[in-house]
Short mmCIF file of C-alpha atoms in Angstrom, two decimals:
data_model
loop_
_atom_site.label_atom_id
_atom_site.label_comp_id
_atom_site.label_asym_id
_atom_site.label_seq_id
_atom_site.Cartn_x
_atom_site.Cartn_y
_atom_site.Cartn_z
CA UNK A 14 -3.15 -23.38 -33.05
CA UNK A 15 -2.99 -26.21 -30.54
CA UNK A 16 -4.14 -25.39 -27.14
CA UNK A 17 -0.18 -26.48 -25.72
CA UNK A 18 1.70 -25.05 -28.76
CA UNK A 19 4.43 -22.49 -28.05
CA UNK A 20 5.75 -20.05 -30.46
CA UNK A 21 8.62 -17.74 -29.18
CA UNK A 22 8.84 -14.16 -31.17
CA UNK A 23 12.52 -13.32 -30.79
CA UNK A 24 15.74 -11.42 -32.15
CA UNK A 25 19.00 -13.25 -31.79
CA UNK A 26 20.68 -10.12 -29.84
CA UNK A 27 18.04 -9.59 -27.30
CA UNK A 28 19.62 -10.62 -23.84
CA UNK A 29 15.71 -10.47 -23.11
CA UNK A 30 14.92 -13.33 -25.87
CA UNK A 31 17.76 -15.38 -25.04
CA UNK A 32 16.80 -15.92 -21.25
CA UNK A 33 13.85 -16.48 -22.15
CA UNK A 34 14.85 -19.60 -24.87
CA UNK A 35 17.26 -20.64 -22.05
CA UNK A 36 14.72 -21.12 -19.59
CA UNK A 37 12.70 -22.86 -22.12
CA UNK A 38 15.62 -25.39 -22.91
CA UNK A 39 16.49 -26.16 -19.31
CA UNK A 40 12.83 -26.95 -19.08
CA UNK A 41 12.91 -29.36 -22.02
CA UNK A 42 10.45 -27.21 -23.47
CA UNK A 43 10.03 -27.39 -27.38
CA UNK A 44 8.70 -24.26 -28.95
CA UNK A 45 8.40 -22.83 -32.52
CA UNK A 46 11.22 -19.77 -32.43
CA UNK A 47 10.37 -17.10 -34.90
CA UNK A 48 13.10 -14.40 -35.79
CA UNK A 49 11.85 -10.65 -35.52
CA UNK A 50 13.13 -7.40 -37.96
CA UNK A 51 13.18 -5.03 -35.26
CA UNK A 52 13.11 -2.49 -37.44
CA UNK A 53 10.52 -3.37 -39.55
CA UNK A 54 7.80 -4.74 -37.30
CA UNK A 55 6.19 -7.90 -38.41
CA UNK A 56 2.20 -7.93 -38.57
CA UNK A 57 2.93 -10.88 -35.91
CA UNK A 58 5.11 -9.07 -33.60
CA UNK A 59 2.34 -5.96 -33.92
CA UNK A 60 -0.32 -8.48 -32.89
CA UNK A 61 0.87 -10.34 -30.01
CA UNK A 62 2.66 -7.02 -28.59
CA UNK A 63 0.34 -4.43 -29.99
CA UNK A 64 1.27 -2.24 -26.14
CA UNK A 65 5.18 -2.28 -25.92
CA UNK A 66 6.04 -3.96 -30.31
CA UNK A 67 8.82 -5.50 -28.39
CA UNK A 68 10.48 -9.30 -27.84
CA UNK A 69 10.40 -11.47 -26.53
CA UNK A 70 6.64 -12.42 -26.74
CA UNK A 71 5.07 -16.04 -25.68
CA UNK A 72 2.68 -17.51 -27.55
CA UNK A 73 1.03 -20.59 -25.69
CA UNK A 74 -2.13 -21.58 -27.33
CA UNK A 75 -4.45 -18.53 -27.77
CA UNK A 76 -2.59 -16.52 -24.55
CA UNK A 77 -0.04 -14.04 -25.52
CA UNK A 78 2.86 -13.23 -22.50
CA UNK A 79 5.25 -10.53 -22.68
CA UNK A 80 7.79 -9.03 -20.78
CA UNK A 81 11.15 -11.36 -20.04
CA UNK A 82 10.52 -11.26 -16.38
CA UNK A 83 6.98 -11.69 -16.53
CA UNK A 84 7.21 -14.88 -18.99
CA UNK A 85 10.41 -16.61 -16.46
CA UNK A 86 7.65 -16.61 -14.15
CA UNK A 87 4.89 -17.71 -16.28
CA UNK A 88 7.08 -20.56 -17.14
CA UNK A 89 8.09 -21.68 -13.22
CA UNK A 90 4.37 -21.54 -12.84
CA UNK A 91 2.54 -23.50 -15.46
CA UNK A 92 5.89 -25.77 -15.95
CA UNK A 93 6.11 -26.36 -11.92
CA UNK A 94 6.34 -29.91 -12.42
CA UNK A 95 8.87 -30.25 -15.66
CA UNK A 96 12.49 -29.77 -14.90
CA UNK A 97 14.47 -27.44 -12.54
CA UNK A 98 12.39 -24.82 -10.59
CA UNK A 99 12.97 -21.24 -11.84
CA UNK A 100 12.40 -19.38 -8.92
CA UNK A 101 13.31 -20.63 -5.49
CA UNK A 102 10.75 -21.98 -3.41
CA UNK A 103 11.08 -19.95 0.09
CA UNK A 104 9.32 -16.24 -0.09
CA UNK A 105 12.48 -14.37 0.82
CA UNK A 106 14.65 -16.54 -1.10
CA UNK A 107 12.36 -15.10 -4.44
CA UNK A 108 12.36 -11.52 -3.24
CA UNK A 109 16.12 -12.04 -3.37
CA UNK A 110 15.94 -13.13 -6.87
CA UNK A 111 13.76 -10.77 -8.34
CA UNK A 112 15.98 -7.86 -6.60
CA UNK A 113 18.87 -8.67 -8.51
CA UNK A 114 17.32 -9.40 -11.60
CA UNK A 115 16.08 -5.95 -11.40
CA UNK A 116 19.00 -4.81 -11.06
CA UNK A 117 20.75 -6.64 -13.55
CA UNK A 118 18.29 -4.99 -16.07
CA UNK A 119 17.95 -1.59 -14.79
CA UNK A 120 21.95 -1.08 -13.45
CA UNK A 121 24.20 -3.45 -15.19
CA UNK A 122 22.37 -3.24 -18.82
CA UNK A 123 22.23 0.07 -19.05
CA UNK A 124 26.41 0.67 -18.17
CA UNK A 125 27.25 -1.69 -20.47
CA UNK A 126 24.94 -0.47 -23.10
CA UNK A 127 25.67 2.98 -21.76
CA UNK A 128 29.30 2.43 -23.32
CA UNK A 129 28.61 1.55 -26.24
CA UNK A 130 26.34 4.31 -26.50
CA UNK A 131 29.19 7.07 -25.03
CA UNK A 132 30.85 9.74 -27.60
CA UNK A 133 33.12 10.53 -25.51
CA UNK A 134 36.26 8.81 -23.60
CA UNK A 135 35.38 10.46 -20.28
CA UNK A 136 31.90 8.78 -20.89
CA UNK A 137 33.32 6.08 -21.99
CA UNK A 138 35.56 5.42 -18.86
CA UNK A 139 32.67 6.38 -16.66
CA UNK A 140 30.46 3.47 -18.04
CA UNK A 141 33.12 0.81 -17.78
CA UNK A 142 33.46 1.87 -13.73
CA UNK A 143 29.54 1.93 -13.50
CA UNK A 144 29.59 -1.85 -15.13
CA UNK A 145 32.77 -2.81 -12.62
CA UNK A 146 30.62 -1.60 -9.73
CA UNK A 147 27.48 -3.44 -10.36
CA UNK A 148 29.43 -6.60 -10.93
CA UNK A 149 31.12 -6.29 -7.93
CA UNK A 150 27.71 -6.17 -6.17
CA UNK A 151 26.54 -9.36 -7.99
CA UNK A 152 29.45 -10.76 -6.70
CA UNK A 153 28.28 -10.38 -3.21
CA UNK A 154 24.81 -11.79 -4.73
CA UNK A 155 26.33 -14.63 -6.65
CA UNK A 156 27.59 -15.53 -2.89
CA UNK A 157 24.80 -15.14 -0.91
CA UNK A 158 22.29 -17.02 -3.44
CA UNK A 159 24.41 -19.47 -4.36
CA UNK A 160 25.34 -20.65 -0.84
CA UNK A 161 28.44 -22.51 -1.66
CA UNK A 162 26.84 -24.32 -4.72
CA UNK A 163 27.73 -23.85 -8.47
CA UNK A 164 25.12 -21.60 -9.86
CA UNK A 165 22.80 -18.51 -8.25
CA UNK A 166 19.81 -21.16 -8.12
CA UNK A 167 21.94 -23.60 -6.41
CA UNK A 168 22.32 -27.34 -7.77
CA UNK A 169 20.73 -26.13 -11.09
CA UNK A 170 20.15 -22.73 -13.47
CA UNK A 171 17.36 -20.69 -12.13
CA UNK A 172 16.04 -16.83 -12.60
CA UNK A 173 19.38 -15.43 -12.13
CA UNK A 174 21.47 -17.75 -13.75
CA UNK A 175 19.42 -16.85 -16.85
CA UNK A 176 18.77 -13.39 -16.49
CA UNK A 177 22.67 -12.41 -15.88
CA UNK A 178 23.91 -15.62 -18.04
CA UNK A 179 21.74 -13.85 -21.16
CA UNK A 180 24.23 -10.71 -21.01
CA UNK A 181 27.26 -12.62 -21.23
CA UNK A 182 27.73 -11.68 -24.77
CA UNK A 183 27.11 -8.45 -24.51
CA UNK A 184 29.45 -8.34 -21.49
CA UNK A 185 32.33 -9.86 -23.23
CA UNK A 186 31.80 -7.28 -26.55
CA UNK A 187 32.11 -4.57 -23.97
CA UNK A 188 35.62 -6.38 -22.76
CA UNK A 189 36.82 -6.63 -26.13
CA UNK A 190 35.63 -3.18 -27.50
CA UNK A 191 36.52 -1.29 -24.08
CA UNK A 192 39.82 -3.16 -23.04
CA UNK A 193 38.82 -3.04 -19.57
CA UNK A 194 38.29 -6.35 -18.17
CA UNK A 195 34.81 -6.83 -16.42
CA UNK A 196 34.36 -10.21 -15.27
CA UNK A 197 37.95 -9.80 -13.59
CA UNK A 198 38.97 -12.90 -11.61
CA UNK A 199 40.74 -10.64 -9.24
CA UNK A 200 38.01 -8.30 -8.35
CA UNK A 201 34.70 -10.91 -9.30
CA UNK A 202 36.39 -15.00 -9.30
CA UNK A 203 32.73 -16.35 -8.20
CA UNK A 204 31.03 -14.60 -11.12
CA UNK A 205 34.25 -15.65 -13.65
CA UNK A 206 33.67 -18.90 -11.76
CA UNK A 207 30.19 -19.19 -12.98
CA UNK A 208 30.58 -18.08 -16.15
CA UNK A 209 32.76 -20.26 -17.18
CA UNK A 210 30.51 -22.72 -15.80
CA UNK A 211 27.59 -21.46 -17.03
CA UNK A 212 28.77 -21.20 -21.22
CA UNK A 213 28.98 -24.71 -21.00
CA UNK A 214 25.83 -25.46 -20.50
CA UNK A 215 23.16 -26.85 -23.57
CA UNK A 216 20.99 -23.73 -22.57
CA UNK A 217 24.05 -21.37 -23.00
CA UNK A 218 25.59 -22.77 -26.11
CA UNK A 219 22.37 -22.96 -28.18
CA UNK A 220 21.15 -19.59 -27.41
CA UNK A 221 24.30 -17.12 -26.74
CA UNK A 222 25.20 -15.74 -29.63
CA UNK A 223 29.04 -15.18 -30.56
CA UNK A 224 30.71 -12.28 -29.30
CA UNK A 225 32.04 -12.07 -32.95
CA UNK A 226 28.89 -11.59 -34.17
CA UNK A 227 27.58 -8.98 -31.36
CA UNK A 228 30.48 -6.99 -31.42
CA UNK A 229 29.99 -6.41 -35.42
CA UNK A 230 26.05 -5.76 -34.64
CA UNK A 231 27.26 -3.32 -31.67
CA UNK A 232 29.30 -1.19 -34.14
CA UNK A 233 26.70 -1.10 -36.13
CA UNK A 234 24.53 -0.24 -34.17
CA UNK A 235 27.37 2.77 -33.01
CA UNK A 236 27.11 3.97 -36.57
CA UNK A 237 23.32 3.79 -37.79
CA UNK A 238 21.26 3.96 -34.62
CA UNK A 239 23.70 5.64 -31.82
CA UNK A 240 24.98 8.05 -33.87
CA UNK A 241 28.47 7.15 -32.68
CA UNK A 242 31.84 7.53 -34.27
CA UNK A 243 34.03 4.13 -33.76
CA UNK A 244 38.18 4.19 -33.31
CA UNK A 245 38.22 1.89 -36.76
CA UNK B 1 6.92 -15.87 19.26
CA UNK B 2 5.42 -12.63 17.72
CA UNK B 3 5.85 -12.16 14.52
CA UNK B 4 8.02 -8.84 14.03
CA UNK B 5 7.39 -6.90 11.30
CA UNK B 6 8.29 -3.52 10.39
CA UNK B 7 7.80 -1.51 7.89
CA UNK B 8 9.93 1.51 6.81
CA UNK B 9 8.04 4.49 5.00
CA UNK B 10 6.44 7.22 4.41
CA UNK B 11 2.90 7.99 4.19
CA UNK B 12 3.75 10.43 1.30
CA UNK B 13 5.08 7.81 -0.94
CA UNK B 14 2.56 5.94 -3.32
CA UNK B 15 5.40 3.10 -3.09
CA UNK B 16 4.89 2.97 0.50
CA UNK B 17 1.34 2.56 0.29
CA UNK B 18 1.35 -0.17 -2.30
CA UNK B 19 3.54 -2.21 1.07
CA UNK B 20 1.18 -0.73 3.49
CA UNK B 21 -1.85 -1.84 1.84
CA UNK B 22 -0.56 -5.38 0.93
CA UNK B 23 0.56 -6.07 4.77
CA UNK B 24 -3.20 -4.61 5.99
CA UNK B 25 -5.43 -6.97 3.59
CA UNK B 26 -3.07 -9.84 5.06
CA UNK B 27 -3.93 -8.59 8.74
CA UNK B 28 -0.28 -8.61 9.35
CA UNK B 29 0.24 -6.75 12.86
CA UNK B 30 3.00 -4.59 11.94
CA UNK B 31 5.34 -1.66 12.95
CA UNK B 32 5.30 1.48 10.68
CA UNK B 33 8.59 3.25 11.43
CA UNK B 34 8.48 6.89 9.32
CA UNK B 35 11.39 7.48 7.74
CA UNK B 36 12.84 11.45 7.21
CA UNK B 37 14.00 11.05 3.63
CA UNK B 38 15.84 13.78 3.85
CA UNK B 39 17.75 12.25 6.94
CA UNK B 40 17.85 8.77 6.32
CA UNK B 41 17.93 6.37 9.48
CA UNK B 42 20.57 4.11 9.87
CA UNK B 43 18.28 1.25 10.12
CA UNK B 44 17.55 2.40 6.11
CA UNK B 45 20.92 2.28 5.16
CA UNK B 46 21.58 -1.09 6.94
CA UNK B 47 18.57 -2.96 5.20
CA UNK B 48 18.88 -1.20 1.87
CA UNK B 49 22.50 -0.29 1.60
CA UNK B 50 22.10 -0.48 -2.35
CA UNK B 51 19.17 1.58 -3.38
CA UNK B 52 18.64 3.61 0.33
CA UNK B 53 14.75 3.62 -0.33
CA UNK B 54 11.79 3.10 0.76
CA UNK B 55 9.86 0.96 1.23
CA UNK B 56 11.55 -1.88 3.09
CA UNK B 57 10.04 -4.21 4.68
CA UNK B 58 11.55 -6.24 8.15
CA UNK B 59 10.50 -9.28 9.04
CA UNK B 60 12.39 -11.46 11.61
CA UNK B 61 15.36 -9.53 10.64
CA UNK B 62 15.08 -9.97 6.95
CA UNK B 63 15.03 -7.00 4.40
CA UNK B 64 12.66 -6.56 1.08
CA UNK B 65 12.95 -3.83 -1.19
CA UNK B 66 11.25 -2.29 -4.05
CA UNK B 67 7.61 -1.84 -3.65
CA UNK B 68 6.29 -4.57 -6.41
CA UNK B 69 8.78 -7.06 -4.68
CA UNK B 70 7.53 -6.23 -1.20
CA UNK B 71 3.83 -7.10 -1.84
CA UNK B 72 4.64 -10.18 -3.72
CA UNK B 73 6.66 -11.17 -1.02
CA UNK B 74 3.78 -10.17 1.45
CA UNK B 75 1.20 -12.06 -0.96
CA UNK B 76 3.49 -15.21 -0.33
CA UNK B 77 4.88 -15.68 2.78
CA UNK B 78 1.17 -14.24 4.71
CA UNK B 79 -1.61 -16.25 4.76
CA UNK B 80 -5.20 -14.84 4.48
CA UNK B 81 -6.07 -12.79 1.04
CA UNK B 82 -4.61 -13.85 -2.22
CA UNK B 83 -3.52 -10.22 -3.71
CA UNK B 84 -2.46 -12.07 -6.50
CA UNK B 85 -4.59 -14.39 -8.62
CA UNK B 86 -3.92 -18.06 -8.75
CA UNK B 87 -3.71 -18.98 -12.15
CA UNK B 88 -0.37 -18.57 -13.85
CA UNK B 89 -1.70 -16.38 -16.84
CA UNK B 90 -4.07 -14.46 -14.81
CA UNK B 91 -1.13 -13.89 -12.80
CA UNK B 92 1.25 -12.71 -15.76
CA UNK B 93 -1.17 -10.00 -16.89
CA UNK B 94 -1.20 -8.68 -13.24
CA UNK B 95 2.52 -8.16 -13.46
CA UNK B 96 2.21 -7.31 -16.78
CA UNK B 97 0.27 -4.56 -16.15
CA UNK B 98 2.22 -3.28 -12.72
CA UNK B 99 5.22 -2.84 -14.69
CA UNK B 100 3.10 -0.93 -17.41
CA UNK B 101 1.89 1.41 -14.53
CA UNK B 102 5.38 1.74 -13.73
CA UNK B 103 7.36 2.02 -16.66
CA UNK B 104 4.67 4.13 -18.84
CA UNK B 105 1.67 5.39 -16.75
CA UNK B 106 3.60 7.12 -13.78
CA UNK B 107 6.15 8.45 -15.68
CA UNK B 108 4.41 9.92 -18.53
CA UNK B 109 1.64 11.58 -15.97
CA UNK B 110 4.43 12.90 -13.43
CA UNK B 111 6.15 14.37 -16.40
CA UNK B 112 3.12 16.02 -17.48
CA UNK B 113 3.11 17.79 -14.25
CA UNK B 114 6.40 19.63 -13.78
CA UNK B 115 6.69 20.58 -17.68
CA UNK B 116 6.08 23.05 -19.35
CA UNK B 117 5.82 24.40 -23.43
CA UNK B 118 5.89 21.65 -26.14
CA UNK B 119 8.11 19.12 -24.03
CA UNK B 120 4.99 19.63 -21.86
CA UNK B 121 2.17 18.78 -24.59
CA UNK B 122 4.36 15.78 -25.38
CA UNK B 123 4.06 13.83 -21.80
CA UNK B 124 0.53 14.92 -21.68
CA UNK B 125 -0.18 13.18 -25.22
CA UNK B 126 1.72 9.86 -23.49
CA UNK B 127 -0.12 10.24 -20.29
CA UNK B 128 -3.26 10.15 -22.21
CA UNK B 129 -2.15 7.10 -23.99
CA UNK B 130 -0.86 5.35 -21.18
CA UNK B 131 -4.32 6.22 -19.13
CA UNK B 132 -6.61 5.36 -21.82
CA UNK B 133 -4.81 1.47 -22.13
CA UNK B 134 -4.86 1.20 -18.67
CA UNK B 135 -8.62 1.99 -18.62
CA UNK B 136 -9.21 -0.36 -20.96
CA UNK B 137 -7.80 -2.98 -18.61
CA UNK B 138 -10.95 -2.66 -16.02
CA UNK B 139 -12.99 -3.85 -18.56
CA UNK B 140 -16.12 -4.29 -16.92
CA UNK B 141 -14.88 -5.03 -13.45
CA UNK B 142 -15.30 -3.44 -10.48
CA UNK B 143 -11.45 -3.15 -9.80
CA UNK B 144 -8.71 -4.72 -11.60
CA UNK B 145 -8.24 -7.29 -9.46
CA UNK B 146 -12.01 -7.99 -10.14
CA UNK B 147 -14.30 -7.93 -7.19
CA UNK B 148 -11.99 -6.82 -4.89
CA UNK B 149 -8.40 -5.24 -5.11
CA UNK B 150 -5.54 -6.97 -6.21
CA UNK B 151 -1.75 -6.38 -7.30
CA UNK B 152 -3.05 -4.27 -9.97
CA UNK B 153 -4.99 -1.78 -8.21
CA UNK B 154 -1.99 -1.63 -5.19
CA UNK B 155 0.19 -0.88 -8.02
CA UNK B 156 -1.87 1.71 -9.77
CA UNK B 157 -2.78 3.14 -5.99
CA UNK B 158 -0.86 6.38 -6.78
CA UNK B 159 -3.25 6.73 -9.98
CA UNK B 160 -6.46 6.84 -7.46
CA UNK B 161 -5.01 8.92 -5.21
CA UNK B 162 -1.93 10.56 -6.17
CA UNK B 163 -3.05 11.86 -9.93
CA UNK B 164 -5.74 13.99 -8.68
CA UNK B 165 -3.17 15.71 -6.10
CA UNK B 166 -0.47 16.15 -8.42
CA UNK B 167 -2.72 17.26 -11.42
CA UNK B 168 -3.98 20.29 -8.74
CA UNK B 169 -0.75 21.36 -7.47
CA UNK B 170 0.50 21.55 -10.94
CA UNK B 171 -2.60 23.23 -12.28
CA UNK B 172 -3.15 20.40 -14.98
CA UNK B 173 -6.43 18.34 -15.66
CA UNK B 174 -5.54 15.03 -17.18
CA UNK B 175 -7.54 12.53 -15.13
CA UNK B 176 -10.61 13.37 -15.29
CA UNK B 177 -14.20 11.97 -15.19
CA UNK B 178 -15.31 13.41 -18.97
CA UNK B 179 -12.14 11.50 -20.55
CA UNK B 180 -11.82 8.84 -18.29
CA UNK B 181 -15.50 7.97 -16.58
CA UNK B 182 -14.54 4.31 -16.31
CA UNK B 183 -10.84 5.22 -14.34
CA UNK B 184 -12.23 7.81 -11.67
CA UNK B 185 -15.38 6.28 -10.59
CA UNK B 186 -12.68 2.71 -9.93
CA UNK B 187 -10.05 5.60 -8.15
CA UNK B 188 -13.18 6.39 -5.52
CA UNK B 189 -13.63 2.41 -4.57
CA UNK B 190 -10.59 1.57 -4.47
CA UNK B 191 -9.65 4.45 -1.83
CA UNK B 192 -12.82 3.58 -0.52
CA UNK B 193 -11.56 0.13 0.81
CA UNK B 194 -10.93 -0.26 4.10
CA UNK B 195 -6.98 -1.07 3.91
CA UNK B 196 -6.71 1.67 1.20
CA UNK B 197 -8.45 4.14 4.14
CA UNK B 198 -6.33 3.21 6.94
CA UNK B 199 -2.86 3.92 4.20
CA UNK B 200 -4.04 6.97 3.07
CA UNK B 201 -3.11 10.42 4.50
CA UNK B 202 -5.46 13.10 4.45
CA UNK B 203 -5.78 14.81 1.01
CA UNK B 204 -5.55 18.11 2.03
CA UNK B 205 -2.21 17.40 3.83
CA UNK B 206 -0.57 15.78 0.57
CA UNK B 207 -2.32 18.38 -1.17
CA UNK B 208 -0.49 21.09 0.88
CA UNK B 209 2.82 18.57 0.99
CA UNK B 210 3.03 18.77 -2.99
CA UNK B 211 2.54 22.25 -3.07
CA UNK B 212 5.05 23.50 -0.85
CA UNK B 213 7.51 21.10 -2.54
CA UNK B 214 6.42 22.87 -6.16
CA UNK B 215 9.49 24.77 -7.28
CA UNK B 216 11.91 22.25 -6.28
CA UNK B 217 10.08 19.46 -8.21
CA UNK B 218 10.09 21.48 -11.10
CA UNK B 219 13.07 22.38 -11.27
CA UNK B 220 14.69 18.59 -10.32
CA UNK B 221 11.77 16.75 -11.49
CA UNK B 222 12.35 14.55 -8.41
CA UNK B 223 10.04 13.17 -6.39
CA UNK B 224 9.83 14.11 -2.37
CA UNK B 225 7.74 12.12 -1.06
CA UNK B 226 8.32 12.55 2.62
#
């Protein structure tokens, strides 16, 4: 393979992938995407993620990257020079970003998931509140990072934008399969704000899957993998 | 002006010391303020109101949390040492490889400690695993950073030091020299660098930390790091 050639090993669900392909639009990056079975491991995927067998993976050249977070940065860095930075420029302003993107991954992911994963209603209801709560705190995020402009990175998508924008189907399956409303305007308007914004753009709309489509992977998911019995 | 930087810790906490470290091979002159985890100070709540941990890092009256965040931050806004490398892939596999010491080395090896029976023999057989890949990663070098320490090693700091602790109080061996030559003799450098020294507590007193915090960890499986 070419020295600059870039291959992207994804699944169309991942939140993980899509950030990832995002980033790589905004950039006006061109890449070779190649659609994973995750459950029936390719001889490629094994390869290029032989420690974790997970996407996404980036193949540039010979070098294999892995890890969503780990390739956003990889990206800002070689890329420094080719469209929108990724990651802010000032030190704290970065520690800022990779808090919340942290968070987004290890608090919000895990409610929403968390729900579709519950048995219960109790659980269920306990999950939605959990997913309320960390929006509420990205809120405050969205406010601070954005500082009066349209998106967490400012004038343009960055980390953030990505890493939150990537759940937004997966956010609005929970809404419809839940009932609850999450991005609320009354309780988040800057993050309902953004989204709306966000959806719009090329990066969004060639990479976000529909919400049709998740929600009939989610209940599948219920049934074969979560061992969860739906309402329908 | 001064620069004024403080650090909130513990010396008990491997997280700590991963801050510690990163601010001493920078030569930052810093502040160390202990914390009492089991009183927090309201200085802790005020700078980390959403995860009330430590570490945190001040400086000129701006908070950083999480320990991976606070030495990148450290590696970027201090001049002097580079604890990260400069190329972008070099730098990928370091955080690469934090993360892995975080998401399947530390887990897997504190589990190991404070189970027991077949749920027991299972986080042992990970902890191998996880230590054996992670060996592999020294390849040859001195540390992983490669002559001297970098994100990798601050990261895996509670391996060098920590392991060996735990792995007494609990009454396990899993880190050993005779399954993992390669891993022990890189635990004594690295805690034999200077900035590593000056972080460290002395064993015995973690030693004797650990074990009068047994029980409670077993049954809670929580860390107490204080």
């Amino acid at each position: 393979m070419a020295e600059d050639e870039l291959k992207l090993l994804g699944m169309w669900a991942s939140p993980f992938v899509i950030r990832v392909r995002m980033m790589l639009e905004e950039k006006g990056l061109s890449y070779e995407y190649i659609e994973q079975d995750l459950f029936n491991k390719s001889e490629l995927l094994l390869k290029h993620n032989p420690i974790h067998k997970k996407v996404p993976v980036l193949i540039h050249g010979d070098r294999d990257i892995c890890e969503s977070l780990v390739i956003l940065q990889y990206i800002d860095e070689k890329w420094s020079g080719t469209g929108p930075p990724v990651l802010p420029v000032d030190p704290y302003d970065r520690a800022i970003a990779r808090f919340w993107a942290l968070y987004i991954d290890d608090k919000l992911l895990p409610s929403f998931i968390g729900f579709m994963k519950a048995a219960t209603e109790e659980a269920k209801a306990e999950k939605i509140a959990d997913t309320q709560t960390a929006l509420e705190l990205l809120e405050g995020a969205f406010q601070k990072c954005s500082a009066g402009k349209d998106f967490f990175g400012g004038d343009s998508t960055g980390y953030l934008d990505v890493t939150l924008g990537s759940h937004l189907a997966w956010i609005k399956t929970t809404e419809i399969m839940s009932g609850a409303k999450l991005l609320d305007e009354t309780k988040v308007p800057l993050l309902v704000d953004w989204a709306k914004r966000f959806i719009t753009l090329d990066c969004a709309k060639k990479t976000l899957p529909s919400v049709d489509r998740v929600e009939k992977y989610a209940r599948e998911l219920q049934v074969t993998r979560w061992k969860v019995a739906t309402a329908n | 002006m001064a620069e004024t930087v403080k650090l909130l810790g513990t010396k008990g906490s491997p997280y700590s010391h991963r801050a510690e470290v990163a601010l001493r091979l920078k030569e930052v002159n810093f502040e160390f303020l202990h914390e009492d985890l089991a009183h927090k100070s309201d200085m802790l709540l005020r700078y980390n109101p959403i995860h009330k941990k430590i570490p945190v890092l001040v400086h000129e009256e701006k908070s950083i949390v999480e320990s991976l965040i606070v030495v990148e931050y450290v590696h970027e806004a201090f001049n002097g040492y580079a604890i990260l490398p400069s190329d972008p892939y070099e730098r990928a596999m370091a955080r690469f490889w934090a993360r892995y010491i975080d998401e399947k080395v530390i887990p897997a090896f504190w589990m190991s400690c404070w189970t027991d029976g077949e749920m027991q023999k299972g986080f042992i057989g990970q902890a191998k695993e996880a230590l054996t890949i992670l060996e592999s990663q020294l390849k040859g070098k001195k540390f992983f950073g490669g002559d001297s320490i970098g994100f990798v090693d601050l990261a895996a700091g509670m391996v060098a030091f920590w392991f060996g602790i735990l792995q007494e109080v609990a009454g396990i061996s899993l880190l050993n020299e005779e399954d993992y030559p390669v891993l022990c003799r890189w635990a004594d450098d690295y805690c034999s660098v200077e900035a590593v020294k000056e972080s460290l507590l002395d064993r015995k007193l973690l030693v004797a930390h650990f074990a009068s915090k047994k029980e409670k960890i077993f049954a809670t499986k929580a860390p107490v790091y204080d």
